[in-house]
């Protein structure tokens, strides 16, 4: 069964606008971590934001925030005030046990 | 220590040859992971080390693949008798204990011709 599902293969956003990238996850473990990574065309995976399953508040890191809805098992990434440099692949991931499970990614293109 | 380092960055090899990749994790991290990523896909788990112990290995990993982390520091991933289907980006990551983020290296892109 798929642990992480990202249903948006590609997204477009106007520069300076906000965008939401969807992610749902599946686990029966009460303790887990959720992550978002950015992968530009250079190939490196850049950590963006983390949400623990017991965290009461949504995580925020600068222009990134994670909309964590535990009952719905969703962990959407919100990028505010999009910049041209935000154009990249975005991967949602879950740490469950000893592994990180990744989704198939969403390609974000920021339009000037 | 500026991050996870992987060498080489690119490797082109002929089918049937053996290749070895190296990963130097962030020095204080005791956990090390190898992932494989093919075009258009997310990273796929290969194996996991805690210190020098290889604690988990993907069932998808054929016996042509072997990984070591001899002193709990750097790690090597060897692929024997390479096949064209092994062409991919091989990513190494490290993390500390707990539900913390993993930091990735820049990867080794393998092309088998």
Short mmCIF file of C-alpha atoms in Angstrom, two decimals:
data_model
loop_
_atom_site.label_atom_id
_atom_site.label_comp_id
_atom_site.label_asym_id
_atom_site.label_seq_id
_atom_site.Cartn_x
_atom_site.Cartn_y
_atom_site.Cartn_z
CA UNK A 1 0.00 0.00 0.00
CA UNK A 2 1.19 3.49 -0.83
CA UNK A 3 2.40 5.25 2.28
CA UNK A 4 2.55 8.74 0.77
CA UNK A 5 0.25 10.03 -1.94
CA UNK A 6 0.79 13.21 -3.90
CA UNK A 7 -2.01 13.63 -6.41
CA UNK A 8 -0.75 16.72 -8.21
CA UNK A 9 1.91 15.81 -10.80
CA UNK A 10 2.29 19.46 -11.80
CA UNK A 11 1.23 22.83 -10.45
CA UNK A 12 1.55 26.39 -11.71
CA UNK A 13 1.50 29.52 -9.57
CA UNK A 14 1.87 33.19 -10.32
CA UNK A 15 4.88 34.86 -8.76
CA UNK A 16 4.05 36.39 -5.33
CA UNK A 17 0.94 34.24 -4.97
CA UNK A 18 0.50 31.39 -2.46
CA UNK A 19 0.27 27.75 -3.48
CA UNK A 20 -0.76 24.56 -1.69
CA UNK A 21 0.80 21.20 -2.51
CA UNK A 22 -1.24 18.22 -1.37
CA UNK A 23 -0.01 15.20 0.53
CA UNK A 24 -1.84 12.36 2.24
CA UNK A 25 -0.22 9.57 4.19
CA UNK A 26 -1.04 6.17 5.56
CA UNK A 27 0.26 4.66 8.77
CA UNK A 28 -1.07 2.82 11.80
CA UNK A 29 1.85 3.92 13.97
CA UNK A 30 0.84 6.71 16.39
CA UNK A 31 4.37 8.13 16.29
CA UNK A 32 5.71 9.37 12.97
CA UNK A 33 7.25 12.39 11.31
CA UNK A 34 6.20 14.21 8.17
CA UNK A 35 8.60 16.13 5.96
CA UNK A 36 8.72 18.17 2.80
CA UNK A 37 11.74 18.28 0.54
CA UNK A 38 12.51 20.42 -2.51
CA UNK A 39 14.47 18.99 -5.41
CA UNK A 40 15.65 21.53 -7.99
CA UNK A 41 16.92 20.45 -11.38
CA UNK A 42 20.42 20.06 -9.91
CA UNK A 43 19.15 16.95 -8.12
CA UNK A 44 19.90 17.64 -4.48
CA UNK A 45 17.12 17.05 -1.96
CA UNK A 46 16.69 20.10 0.26
CA UNK A 47 14.84 19.76 3.56
CA UNK A 48 12.09 22.35 3.98
CA UNK A 49 9.88 21.59 6.95
CA UNK A 50 9.03 18.94 9.55
CA UNK A 51 5.86 18.05 11.47
CA UNK A 52 5.77 15.50 14.27
CA UNK A 53 2.65 13.43 14.76
CA UNK A 54 2.24 14.71 18.32
CA UNK A 55 2.80 18.36 17.47
CA UNK A 56 -0.27 20.39 18.31
CA UNK A 57 0.55 23.34 16.09
CA UNK A 58 1.24 23.44 12.38
CA UNK A 59 4.91 23.79 11.54
CA UNK A 60 6.18 26.96 9.88
CA UNK A 61 9.56 27.82 8.39
CA UNK A 62 9.73 31.21 6.77
CA UNK A 63 7.51 31.16 3.69
CA UNK A 64 6.72 27.46 4.19
CA UNK A 65 3.96 26.15 6.41
CA UNK A 66 2.57 22.67 6.82
CA UNK A 67 -1.19 22.29 7.09
CA UNK A 68 -1.40 19.19 9.28
CA UNK A 69 -4.82 17.55 9.55
CA UNK A 70 -4.22 14.39 11.54
CA UNK A 71 -7.73 12.95 11.34
CA UNK A 72 -7.67 13.27 7.56
CA UNK A 73 -4.06 12.07 7.39
CA UNK A 74 -3.02 15.02 5.30
CA UNK A 75 0.07 17.18 5.45
CA UNK A 76 -0.20 19.84 2.78
CA UNK A 77 2.63 22.28 2.12
CA UNK A 78 1.75 25.93 1.73
CA UNK A 79 4.27 28.23 0.07
CA UNK A 80 3.44 31.90 0.49
CA UNK A 81 4.65 34.70 -1.77
CA UNK A 82 6.03 32.36 -4.45
CA UNK A 83 9.36 33.23 -6.01
CA UNK A 84 10.85 32.16 -9.34
CA UNK A 85 13.44 30.14 -7.42
CA UNK A 86 10.66 28.00 -5.95
CA UNK A 87 10.27 26.23 -9.28
CA UNK A 88 11.29 22.63 -8.53
CA UNK A 89 10.00 19.17 -7.63
CA UNK A 90 8.50 18.90 -4.16
CA UNK A 91 8.38 15.63 -2.27
CA UNK A 92 6.32 14.79 0.76
CA UNK A 93 7.87 12.14 3.02
CA UNK A 94 7.03 10.25 6.17
CA UNK A 95 9.41 8.73 8.65
CA UNK A 96 7.83 5.53 9.92
CA UNK A 97 10.18 3.29 11.83
CA UNK A 98 13.62 3.28 10.24
CA UNK A 99 12.59 4.41 6.78
CA UNK A 100 11.59 7.57 5.03
CA UNK A 101 8.79 6.96 2.55
CA UNK A 102 8.45 9.42 -0.31
CA UNK A 103 5.61 10.36 -2.60
CA UNK A 104 5.96 10.67 -6.36
CA UNK A 105 6.38 14.42 -6.15
CA UNK A 106 4.75 17.56 -7.49
CA UNK A 107 6.46 19.70 -10.09
CA UNK A 108 5.91 23.37 -9.25
CA UNK A 109 6.40 26.07 -11.84
CA UNK A 110 6.33 29.71 -10.80
CA UNK A 111 5.21 32.02 -13.59
CA UNK A 112 6.62 35.55 -13.67
CA UNK B 1 31.52 19.58 8.10
CA UNK B 2 29.21 21.15 5.54
CA UNK B 3 26.85 18.31 4.82
CA UNK B 4 26.54 14.87 3.29
CA UNK B 5 29.13 14.22 0.62
CA UNK B 6 28.83 11.64 -2.16
CA UNK B 7 31.43 10.52 -4.64
CA UNK B 8 31.56 10.27 -7.54
CA UNK B 9 28.84 12.64 -8.74
CA UNK B 10 28.54 10.84 -12.05
CA UNK B 11 29.49 7.35 -13.15
CA UNK B 12 29.18 5.80 -16.57
CA UNK B 13 29.90 2.09 -16.73
CA UNK B 14 29.50 -0.77 -19.12
CA UNK B 15 26.95 -3.46 -18.43
CA UNK B 16 28.46 -6.24 -16.37
CA UNK B 17 31.01 -4.08 -14.59
CA UNK B 18 31.10 -3.49 -10.84
CA UNK B 19 30.75 -0.01 -9.39
CA UNK B 20 31.23 1.41 -5.91
CA UNK B 21 29.89 4.65 -4.50
CA UNK B 22 30.95 6.42 -1.34
CA UNK B 23 28.95 8.49 1.13
CA UNK B 24 30.35 10.62 3.92
CA UNK B 25 27.51 11.58 6.29
CA UNK B 26 27.31 14.52 8.64
CA UNK B 27 29.81 13.60 11.35
CA UNK B 28 27.52 13.49 14.37
CA UNK B 29 24.77 11.55 12.61
CA UNK B 30 24.50 7.90 13.57
CA UNK B 31 21.87 6.98 10.97
CA UNK B 32 22.68 6.56 7.31
CA UNK B 33 20.37 5.71 4.43
CA UNK B 34 20.76 4.80 0.78
CA UNK B 35 18.00 5.59 -1.67
CA UNK B 36 17.60 5.15 -5.41
CA UNK B 37 15.67 7.58 -7.58
CA UNK B 38 14.66 7.05 -11.18
CA UNK B 39 13.32 9.73 -13.49
CA UNK B 40 9.92 11.03 -12.48
CA UNK B 41 9.80 9.07 -9.24
CA UNK B 42 10.40 9.75 -5.59
CA UNK B 43 13.39 8.24 -3.81
CA UNK B 44 13.07 4.53 -3.11
CA UNK B 45 14.54 3.05 0.04
CA UNK B 46 17.48 0.67 -0.36
CA UNK B 47 19.09 0.22 3.04
CA UNK B 48 19.61 1.75 6.47
CA UNK B 49 22.50 1.77 8.96
CA UNK B 50 22.55 2.72 12.58
CA UNK B 51 26.20 3.26 13.38
CA UNK B 52 27.99 0.31 11.72
CA UNK B 53 25.01 -2.05 11.83
CA UNK B 54 22.93 -2.55 8.71
CA UNK B 55 19.49 -2.80 10.29
CA UNK B 56 17.22 -2.78 7.32
CA UNK B 57 17.43 -3.70 3.66
CA UNK B 58 14.75 -3.37 1.02
CA UNK B 59 13.28 -6.59 -0.32
CA UNK B 60 13.62 -4.98 -3.74
CA UNK B 61 17.38 -4.92 -3.37
CA UNK B 62 18.91 -7.72 -5.40
CA UNK B 63 21.89 -9.67 -4.11
CA UNK B 64 24.05 -7.76 -6.60
CA UNK B 65 23.82 -4.79 -4.24
CA UNK B 66 25.83 -4.62 -1.04
CA UNK B 67 26.45 -1.79 1.38
CA UNK B 68 28.86 -1.34 4.24
CA UNK B 69 29.56 1.18 6.94
CA UNK B 70 32.67 -0.32 8.50
CA UNK B 71 33.37 2.08 11.36
CA UNK B 72 30.04 3.81 11.61
CA UNK B 73 31.32 6.74 9.62
CA UNK B 74 31.41 6.67 5.80
CA UNK B 75 29.47 4.10 3.80
CA UNK B 76 29.96 2.39 0.46
CA UNK B 77 27.36 0.97 -1.90
CA UNK B 78 28.57 -1.60 -4.41
CA UNK B 79 26.66 -2.88 -7.39
CA UNK B 80 28.06 -6.01 -9.01
CA UNK B 81 27.45 -7.05 -12.61
CA UNK B 82 25.59 -3.85 -13.42
CA UNK B 83 22.51 -3.94 -15.63
CA UNK B 84 20.88 -1.17 -17.63
CA UNK B 85 18.02 -1.14 -15.15
CA UNK B 86 20.47 -0.02 -12.46
CA UNK B 87 20.76 3.37 -14.16
CA UNK B 88 19.45 5.87 -11.60
CA UNK B 89 20.42 8.52 -9.10
CA UNK B 90 21.76 6.98 -5.89
CA UNK B 91 21.14 9.19 -2.90
CA UNK B 92 22.70 8.97 0.53
CA UNK B 93 21.21 10.65 3.58
CA UNK B 94 22.04 10.88 7.25
CA UNK B 95 20.16 11.83 10.38
CA UNK B 96 20.45 11.78 14.12
CA UNK B 97 18.35 9.67 16.46
CA UNK B 98 14.66 10.51 16.72
CA UNK B 99 12.07 11.73 14.28
CA UNK B 100 14.34 14.33 12.79
CA UNK B 101 14.95 15.22 9.20
CA UNK B 102 17.40 13.39 6.99
CA UNK B 103 19.96 15.45 5.13
CA UNK B 104 20.75 14.28 1.64
CA UNK B 105 23.88 14.36 -0.41
CA UNK B 106 23.90 15.53 -4.00
CA UNK B 107 23.70 11.97 -5.24
CA UNK B 108 25.64 9.80 -7.65
CA UNK B 109 24.11 9.51 -11.08
CA UNK B 110 24.82 6.08 -12.55
CA UNK B 111 24.47 5.36 -16.25
CA UNK B 112 24.91 1.79 -17.42
CA UNK B 113 25.57 1.49 -21.15
#
